[in-house]
XYZ file of C-alpha atoms in Angstrom:
625
model
C 191.798 47.475 110.368
C 190.741 45.958 107.032
C 192.318 45.680 103.628
C 191.927 49.437 103.043
C 193.916 50.075 106.208
C 196.691 47.771 105.047
C 196.719 49.437 101.646
C 196.903 52.790 103.407
C 199.776 51.571 105.551
C 201.605 50.235 102.479
C 201.067 53.504 100.614
C 202.311 55.546 103.559
C 205.343 53.318 103.866
C 205.964 53.691 100.145
C 205.799 57.467 100.572
C 208.495 57.220 103.247
C 210.519 54.883 101.061
C 210.169 57.211 98.102
C 211.027 60.189 100.276
C 214.143 58.441 101.617
C 215.033 57.133 98.188
C 214.815 60.674 96.867
C 217.665 61.569 99.206
C 219.791 58.628 98.068
C 220.966 58.273 94.443
C 219.805 55.397 92.250
C 222.097 53.198 90.172
C 221.446 55.420 87.143
C 222.174 58.532 89.190
C 225.370 57.002 90.501
C 226.428 56.158 86.954
C 225.515 59.677 85.905
C 227.405 60.954 88.934
C 230.461 59.012 87.816
C 230.218 60.688 84.459
C 229.785 64.021 86.222
C 232.800 63.227 88.352
C 234.789 62.573 85.190
C 233.566 65.839 83.738
C 234.246 67.540 87.064
C 237.755 66.080 87.064
C 238.325 67.549 83.607
C 236.809 70.821 84.791
C 239.071 70.810 87.833
C 242.079 70.035 85.666
C 241.170 72.855 83.306
C 240.488 75.135 86.266
C 243.874 74.222 87.723
C 245.576 75.047 84.446
C 243.676 78.317 84.271
C 244.657 79.100 87.862
C 248.276 78.351 87.076
C 248.080 80.526 83.975
C 246.329 83.255 85.964
C 248.946 83.010 88.707
C 251.699 83.326 86.114
C 249.915 86.291 84.574
C 249.493 87.929 87.972
C 253.128 87.332 88.772
C 254.154 88.972 85.522
C 251.731 91.819 86.116
C 253.017 92.297 89.664
C 256.598 92.259 88.476
C 255.749 94.756 85.776
C 253.872 96.910 88.291
C 256.817 96.813 90.694
C 259.048 98.115 87.948
C 256.470 100.725 87.041
C 256.817 103.493 89.596
C 253.641 105.125 88.252
C 251.463 102.158 89.329
C 248.606 103.258 91.597
C 249.533 100.721 94.299
C 253.223 100.436 93.518
C 254.256 100.305 97.183
C 251.530 97.790 98.152
C 252.515 95.231 95.490
C 255.476 94.014 97.491
C 255.890 93.157 101.126
C 256.034 90.352 103.657
C 253.052 88.091 104.253
C 252.103 87.765 107.914
C 249.080 86.623 109.882
C 246.815 88.442 112.296
C 244.615 86.331 114.580
C 241.257 87.490 115.933
C 239.848 85.310 118.686
C 237.346 85.000 121.477
C 236.093 82.027 123.457
C 234.153 80.659 120.471
C 236.229 81.142 117.305
C 239.735 81.848 116.099
C 240.057 83.647 112.762
C 243.277 84.193 110.829
C 243.724 87.056 108.380
C 246.696 87.405 106.030
C 248.284 90.748 105.277
C 248.633 89.503 101.662
C 245.114 90.237 100.448
C 243.905 91.494 103.839
C 241.158 88.882 104.118
C 240.215 85.792 106.084
C 242.249 82.664 105.310
C 241.550 80.297 108.209
C 238.501 79.665 110.383
C 238.578 77.585 113.567
C 235.523 76.882 115.728
C 236.510 76.117 119.296
C 235.268 73.391 121.640
C 233.930 71.101 118.899
C 236.072 68.014 118.437
C 236.804 66.968 114.849
C 236.861 63.431 113.457
C 240.596 63.097 114.160
C 240.181 63.882 117.855
C 241.428 67.482 117.730
C 239.688 69.670 120.312
C 238.717 72.340 117.751
C 237.205 72.166 114.261
C 239.084 73.820 111.398
C 236.444 74.589 108.790
C 238.774 76.232 106.286
C 242.509 76.768 106.095
C 244.706 78.960 103.901
C 244.460 76.487 101.015
C 240.716 76.084 101.335
C 239.313 79.615 101.531
C 239.885 82.857 99.667
C 238.023 86.139 99.424
C 238.914 88.735 96.849
C 237.520 92.243 96.253
C 237.807 93.638 92.723
C 237.431 97.350 91.919
C 237.408 98.583 88.331
C 239.106 101.955 87.856
C 239.356 104.128 84.748
C 242.848 102.867 84.051
C 243.814 100.453 86.828
C 241.888 97.563 88.327
C 242.363 97.069 92.047
C 242.540 93.398 93.099
C 242.925 93.081 96.856
C 244.583 89.647 96.650
C 247.511 91.275 94.828
C 248.079 93.841 97.582
C 249.996 93.750 100.859
C 248.132 95.402 103.711
C 249.555 97.000 106.835
C 247.780 95.977 110.065
C 247.011 98.615 112.703
C 244.667 98.882 115.680
C 245.486 95.237 116.418
C 243.853 93.483 119.379
C 242.278 90.102 120.034
C 239.060 91.257 118.406
C 239.994 94.156 116.079
C 242.369 94.943 113.232
C 242.511 97.538 110.476
C 244.170 96.476 107.212
C 245.415 99.313 104.966
C 246.853 99.133 101.453
C 248.489 102.471 100.636
C 248.272 103.988 97.151
C 251.043 106.128 95.659
C 248.566 108.985 95.291
C 248.029 109.114 99.040
C 244.729 107.278 98.966
C 244.176 103.810 100.385
C 242.003 100.699 100.553
C 240.966 99.999 104.138
C 239.520 96.771 105.513
C 238.307 97.190 109.075
C 237.483 94.067 111.166
C 235.781 93.618 114.520
C 234.972 90.235 116.049
C 231.879 90.064 118.243
C 231.449 88.172 121.492
C 230.207 85.010 119.776
C 230.342 83.876 116.163
C 229.759 87.116 114.250
C 232.527 89.008 112.439
C 231.817 92.611 111.389
C 233.962 94.199 108.663
C 233.889 96.906 106.019
C 235.801 98.026 102.926
C 236.434 101.709 102.224
C 238.301 103.407 99.369
C 239.765 106.591 100.835
C 241.023 109.400 98.610
C 240.564 107.382 95.407
C 237.421 108.959 93.978
C 239.224 110.308 90.913
C 240.318 106.903 89.623
C 236.726 105.580 89.258
C 234.130 106.484 86.643
C 231.226 108.622 87.917
C 228.768 105.803 87.187
C 230.773 103.141 89.043
C 228.586 102.023 91.971
C 229.247 98.284 92.433
C 232.282 96.189 93.240
C 232.877 92.487 92.598
C 233.541 89.847 95.235
C 235.017 86.433 94.549
C 234.599 84.006 97.444
C 235.487 80.351 97.354
C 235.787 77.626 99.949
C 236.996 74.031 99.856
C 234.922 72.356 102.571
C 236.866 69.872 104.675
C 235.401 66.563 105.808
C 234.605 66.878 109.514
C 232.629 63.690 110.277
C 233.311 59.970 109.976
C 230.648 59.254 107.357
C 231.732 60.930 104.104
C 228.578 60.192 102.091
C 226.184 61.105 104.894
C 227.983 64.375 105.694
C 228.242 65.195 102.004
C 224.477 64.775 101.694
C 223.946 67.586 104.221
C 226.671 69.927 102.925
C 225.754 72.588 100.394
C 225.794 76.193 99.224
C 222.809 78.100 100.641
C 221.503 81.611 100.026
C 218.588 83.834 101.049
C 216.703 86.105 98.699
C 216.264 89.645 99.980
C 212.814 90.389 98.579
C 210.627 87.425 99.558
C 212.790 86.208 102.434
C 212.962 82.604 101.247
C 216.154 80.584 101.385
C 217.320 78.066 98.819
C 220.390 76.059 97.985
C 222.282 74.405 95.186
C 221.863 70.662 94.884
C 223.514 68.805 97.743
C 224.122 65.835 95.446
C 226.133 66.240 92.270
C 227.613 69.358 90.718
C 225.641 72.495 89.960
C 226.107 76.028 88.714
C 223.393 78.642 88.980
C 222.901 82.352 88.371
C 220.460 83.987 90.797
C 218.086 86.580 89.384
C 217.174 88.075 92.769
C 219.050 90.225 95.255
C 220.479 88.230 98.146
C 220.835 88.957 101.854
C 223.501 86.317 102.367
C 225.371 83.397 100.858
C 226.572 80.519 103.033
C 228.893 77.545 102.704
C 227.089 75.066 104.937
C 228.513 71.850 106.349
C 226.310 69.286 108.070
C 226.907 70.914 111.475
C 228.789 74.192 110.775
C 228.398 77.159 108.429
C 230.209 80.224 107.162
C 227.749 82.847 105.904
C 228.663 86.136 104.184
C 226.099 88.905 104.750
C 225.924 92.225 102.888
C 224.294 95.266 104.450
C 223.239 96.582 101.030
C 222.390 93.136 99.594
C 224.197 91.265 96.880
C 223.057 92.394 93.455
C 221.150 90.250 90.964
C 223.236 87.953 88.796
C 225.171 86.203 91.580
C 227.006 83.222 90.052
C 227.153 80.246 92.434
C 228.665 76.808 91.932
C 229.182 73.608 93.896
C 231.454 70.731 92.801
C 231.742 67.464 94.718
C 235.065 65.955 95.768
C 236.034 62.296 95.912
C 235.804 60.329 99.154
C 239.545 59.980 99.784
C 240.363 63.652 99.135
C 239.621 64.759 102.699
C 237.216 67.357 101.294
C 233.502 67.358 100.529
C 232.750 70.102 98.031
C 234.313 73.091 96.309
C 232.086 76.183 96.638
C 232.436 79.334 94.528
C 230.425 82.560 94.709
C 230.864 85.545 92.390
C 228.936 88.460 93.843
C 228.374 92.178 93.439
C 227.427 94.716 96.076
C 227.188 98.474 96.538
C 230.415 100.513 96.523
C 230.901 104.228 97.154
C 233.948 105.461 95.197
C 234.010 108.721 97.186
C 234.799 106.825 100.369
C 232.051 108.550 102.348
C 230.103 105.308 102.851
C 231.883 101.984 103.485
C 230.696 98.694 102.024
C 229.688 96.777 105.137
C 229.599 93.021 105.703
C 229.145 90.459 108.427
C 230.108 86.808 108.596
C 228.511 84.121 110.719
C 231.127 81.456 111.449
C 229.748 78.834 113.793
C 227.650 75.758 114.494
C 224.250 75.051 112.927
C 222.422 75.391 116.224
C 218.922 76.821 115.759
C 218.640 78.626 119.112
C 222.231 79.835 119.077
C 221.882 81.294 115.577
C 218.714 83.106 116.665
C 220.648 84.677 119.547
C 223.705 85.576 117.461
C 221.546 87.130 114.752
C 220.397 89.712 117.307
C 223.990 91.018 117.325
C 223.792 92.009 113.656
C 224.131 95.743 113.057
C 222.172 95.768 109.802
C 218.626 95.725 111.181
C 217.531 93.071 108.698
C 215.556 89.888 109.237
C 218.400 87.613 108.210
C 216.654 84.376 109.202
C 220.014 82.621 109.382
C 218.412 79.791 111.360
C 217.284 78.446 107.994
C 220.820 77.060 107.806
C 219.496 74.383 110.168
C 217.657 72.170 107.713
C 214.434 71.157 109.474
C 212.787 69.796 106.330
C 210.067 70.830 103.925
C 207.414 73.285 105.081
C 205.082 70.847 106.915
C 207.906 68.957 108.601
C 209.729 72.199 109.327
C 206.631 73.457 111.172
C 206.535 70.268 113.252
C 210.236 70.483 114.067
C 210.200 74.256 114.594
C 207.219 74.430 116.958
C 207.216 71.002 118.599
C 210.364 68.906 118.290
C 212.769 71.751 119.083
C 210.907 72.769 122.228
C 210.578 69.195 123.508
C 214.201 68.440 122.650
C 215.507 71.583 124.377
C 213.324 70.938 127.435
C 214.529 67.364 127.840
C 218.151 68.321 127.222
C 217.905 71.028 129.906
C 217.412 68.275 132.503
C 220.898 66.990 131.808
C 219.869 63.709 130.196
C 222.214 62.078 127.721
C 221.173 62.465 124.093
C 220.248 58.777 123.830
C 217.873 59.125 126.781
C 216.472 62.288 125.194
C 215.624 60.328 122.033
C 213.928 57.630 124.114
C 211.922 60.197 126.091
C 210.842 62.002 122.901
C 209.625 58.654 121.586
C 207.658 57.979 124.786
C 206.099 61.458 124.704
C 205.008 60.991 121.095
C 203.623 57.532 121.898
C 201.679 58.983 124.825
C 200.225 61.728 122.614
C 199.198 59.332 119.859
C 198.103 56.450 122.126
C 194.380 57.402 122.180
C 194.325 57.362 118.380
C 196.352 54.132 118.229
C 193.960 52.491 120.685
C 190.982 53.678 118.666
C 192.584 52.239 115.556
C 193.233 48.933 117.286
C 189.689 48.706 118.666
C 188.313 49.310 115.180
C 190.394 46.391 113.949
C 189.349 44.264 116.933
C 185.688 44.933 116.177
C 186.141 43.769 112.605
C 188.022 40.719 113.865
C 185.200 39.575 116.156
C 182.670 40.283 113.402
C 184.584 38.231 110.833
C 182.548 35.005 111.273
C 179.293 36.932 110.828
C 180.658 38.758 107.773
C 181.806 35.477 106.237
C 178.342 34.033 106.679
C 176.489 37.130 105.474
C 178.601 37.558 102.315
C 178.974 33.904 101.322
C 176.439 34.361 98.525
C 178.577 37.072 96.894
C 181.679 35.025 96.082
C 181.381 35.504 92.304
C 183.693 38.184 90.794
C 180.736 40.119 89.368
C 179.186 40.339 92.841
C 182.086 42.095 94.548
C 180.325 45.453 94.602
C 177.294 43.870 96.281
C 179.628 42.138 98.728
C 181.316 45.400 99.677
C 177.934 47.079 100.031
C 176.694 44.303 102.320
C 179.847 44.513 104.432
C 179.569 48.291 104.749
C 175.923 47.963 105.746
C 176.820 45.462 108.471
C 179.677 47.658 109.681
C 177.243 50.571 109.951
C 174.665 48.561 111.853
C 177.300 47.280 114.267
C 178.778 50.770 114.651
C 182.168 49.917 113.111
C 184.241 52.251 110.914
C 186.714 50.278 108.770
C 188.618 53.428 107.835
C 189.300 54.641 111.375
C 192.444 52.517 111.552
C 194.202 54.610 108.912
C 193.970 57.968 110.723
C 196.592 57.343 113.442
C 199.090 56.189 110.836
C 198.446 59.282 108.742
C 199.006 61.451 111.823
C 202.159 59.633 112.946
C 203.813 59.534 109.512
C 204.551 63.312 109.346
C 206.256 62.996 112.754
C 208.373 60.124 111.466
C 209.418 62.159 108.418
C 209.989 65.282 110.549
C 212.412 63.280 112.721
C 214.092 62.116 109.509
C 215.096 65.751 109.018
C 215.610 66.776 112.627
C 217.954 64.089 113.982
C 220.692 64.253 111.273
C 220.843 68.050 111.647
C 220.804 68.183 115.462
C 224.312 69.318 116.408
C 223.548 68.371 120.022
C 223.916 64.711 118.972
C 227.329 65.284 117.404
C 230.043 63.411 119.300
C 227.546 62.122 121.886
C 227.823 58.432 122.763
C 225.100 56.117 124.046
C 225.301 52.398 124.767
C 227.325 50.878 121.890
C 227.030 53.993 119.697
C 230.168 56.153 119.882
C 228.646 59.058 117.962
C 224.902 59.488 117.507
C 225.529 61.794 114.538
C 227.113 59.113 112.361
C 226.821 55.386 111.711
C 227.773 52.703 114.245
C 229.603 49.898 112.419
C 229.838 46.387 113.839
C 231.664 45.220 110.695
C 233.691 47.392 108.307
C 235.611 46.689 105.124
C 237.763 48.770 102.842
C 235.817 49.066 99.589
C 232.493 50.787 98.988
C 229.604 48.510 97.927
C 226.669 50.281 96.317
C 223.572 50.206 98.499
C 225.494 49.081 101.592
C 228.671 51.151 101.774
C 231.736 49.897 103.607
C 230.127 48.756 106.868
C 227.139 47.228 108.633
C 225.412 49.551 111.099
C 224.032 47.843 114.208
C 221.372 50.477 114.864
C 220.135 50.066 111.264
C 219.916 46.286 111.729
C 217.904 46.816 114.928
C 215.622 49.288 113.158
C 214.953 46.800 110.356
C 214.442 43.982 112.886
C 211.893 45.992 114.863
C 210.195 46.856 111.565
C 209.801 43.144 110.823
C 208.411 42.563 114.324
C 205.896 45.391 113.970
C 204.918 44.165 110.487
C 204.318 40.696 111.918
C 201.986 42.088 114.565
C 200.033 44.178 112.073
C 199.838 41.386 109.492
C 198.539 38.970 112.106
C 195.926 41.484 113.120
C 194.867 42.042 109.494
C 194.701 38.327 108.762
C 192.255 37.798 111.625
C 189.754 40.261 110.203
C 189.894 39.630 106.452
C 186.834 38.241 104.718
C 186.744 35.997 101.625
C 189.037 37.090 98.809
C 190.601 39.723 101.039
C 192.462 36.973 102.906
C 194.066 35.848 99.645
C 195.053 39.384 98.788
C 196.613 39.722 102.225
C 199.156 36.999 101.413
C 200.741 39.186 98.748
C 200.541 42.275 100.954
C 202.344 40.588 103.821
C 205.288 39.792 101.563
C 205.431 43.453 100.618
C 205.379 44.386 104.299
C 208.235 42.003 105.049
C 210.294 43.251 102.093
C 210.104 46.888 103.236
C 212.574 46.415 106.144
C 215.073 45.044 103.648
C 214.635 48.147 101.504
C 215.007 50.321 104.596
C 218.324 48.607 105.361
C 219.813 49.603 102.024
C 218.614 53.177 102.502
C 219.508 53.726 106.169
C 222.727 51.734 106.671
C 224.776 54.883 106.028
C 222.533 57.165 108.095
C 223.247 58.414 111.599
C 222.906 55.926 114.448
C 220.736 58.463 116.292
C 218.106 58.398 113.543
C 218.150 54.596 113.257
C 218.001 54.298 117.035
C 214.959 56.583 117.185
C 213.146 54.511 114.534
C 214.149 51.294 116.340
C 212.747 52.325 119.724
C 209.671 53.889 118.091
C 208.781 50.647 116.318
C 209.768 48.583 119.367
C 207.373 50.509 121.600
C 204.690 50.333 118.901
C 205.037 46.543 118.890
C 204.748 46.463 122.688
C 201.602 48.628 122.548
C 200.070 46.322 119.934
C 200.922 43.265 122.040
C 199.461 44.741 125.240
C 196.275 45.871 123.486
C 195.820 42.402 122.016
C 196.244 40.705 125.380
C 193.943 43.103 127.236
C 191.069 43.016 124.751
C 188.204 40.678 125.696
C 186.711 39.545 122.391
C 183.560 38.101 124.001
C 182.709 41.336 125.803
C 183.467 43.344 122.674
C 181.179 41.143 120.567
C 178.418 41.494 123.172
C 178.682 45.291 122.958
C 178.477 45.129 119.169
C 175.448 42.835 119.279
C 173.661 45.271 121.574
C 174.429 48.095 119.169
C 173.231 45.999 116.249
C 169.873 45.425 117.958
C 169.481 49.184 118.310
C 170.292 49.845 114.655
C 168.829 46.885 112.744
C 165.400 48.486 112.439
C 166.853 51.795 111.284
C 167.570 51.500 107.523
C 168.852 55.097 107.435
C 171.667 54.178 109.801
C 174.212 53.835 107.072
C 177.798 55.072 106.888
C 178.847 57.586 104.281
C 181.070 55.006 102.621
C 178.228 52.459 102.487
C 175.949 55.068 100.948
C 178.532 55.885 98.282
C 179.019 52.187 97.515
C 175.261 51.734 97.203
C 175.041 54.715 94.847
C 177.920 53.323 92.775
C 176.179 49.931 92.644
C 172.935 51.487 91.417
C 174.826 53.523 88.829
C 176.656 50.411 87.599
C 173.362 48.465 87.385
C 171.737 51.302 85.439
C 174.645 51.463 82.989
C 174.466 47.674 82.529
C 170.694 47.887 81.939
C 171.186 50.581 79.265
C 173.855 48.511 77.500
C 171.506 45.486 77.467
C 168.721 47.611 75.954
C 171.014 48.849 73.173
C 171.857 45.265 72.293
């Protein structure tokens, strides 16, 4: 590899740094975030006051309604709150007769950060769903009503709020075999209280996402409000960093409150109408919560009661294959594409993860290997696939290294600054005659870099790594501290991660190998330029430390072993390359090509054309003078 290769490597590394930096806030962003947090605190305080005022208003309205025997739902405005639990081997869902909707969601057999055997995504204080129906005279708000449960079993319940007119609001629930809850809302015998043009009802859904993992900032980075547009099938999300409110101008198939490893998605059979108002507000680290999600939605409603408004909820882990299987249980016949809740990265990296990494990962995991061994084996497989290209890259660099004395001698006459174009042209001509391509060393790096970035997305979102230990790492899904302290230091956090230190150390080792290789092949002024480049290469691991110290140990471990094996490959190739034999091969090729002036690389030809153009422009300027 020559200077161009090093520049290419530096640029690629800078792309990765920029990409990683994009996912971590800068000092200005943090300061802005602090201001946002202050604003959010004021907003929360105002919201709390509004909620208290609204609660007082509702209480007064309920009291007035109770005293008003003509109220449409007079009998349903008072009662005793009780819970109905739907459960199977995967989830346990609690519904309250006050409001008739889901108040608590528990996903079984996934240990939480406190050591409990099940994960509680939302509790009664953290989740609320409210259906609002606008009548000619009375508005029906399901959260104000007491429902009577019937048809109760482990997987079914019918919630009924009886109206004084004999009509009713019915919520019918059925839990599937896995993680899918089917339910519907029907207004029976109430057609006369709605206007003839009334065809949509409002839904207010909010959730206060609880912290489930050890690393607050890392989990918060992968927690967000997601949604899928019904028309073009694409999914999107509100910003996972900071606070955001957005109104969606497209119909939606579903809206989801997504944690790093678990999601709750609300699906409408008839789509959610345009104008959905979504918001996400971050919580502070010590609150025990990550974000406050709010969704104000509209969907189709039949006031005659002949057609129910039908919904489904996915409540489960962000497991790509599992979600694909569960989606087949949907009764709506729509391409929900809920597996997009598993964030596999931008389109190119998603393709790599979707059609390569997932299959290799699942295949290796099926053999019963621990997740740490799986990461090592994935690394070895990728190294085996890319080894021919890496070897080709190394041999290109080795050829330039053995040719260095000849290049130094041949270009000695072009040491003046104004002769640099001639020098490059002479070097390219010699490379062509010796059959050497100075750019071939960049290709393997360009091919490997998308895989590196794809793994940047895949590993933090792989629920299979959650709670899995390997060597010193207690949980591959979060950081592995060797030293911790109480306060948060910007850029470092409150700990030092051993896997991150190993990753940065292996990066220094690999940089040393590559810099040594570059130094042996540089000619003239290029060697001086290399001195500055090598400092840049050695500073990059330090930058990586500040970016990756808070990342999952699984990701840092993967990068560590990947760079470690790359260093071993470089070392072995260096020791097994016979420079004398290689030079003899090049000399034989040179003898074949020296009498063939047309044997010139494309790059050399372009440089020669540029040189002639520059000389012509200089000649014209001299004539004008």
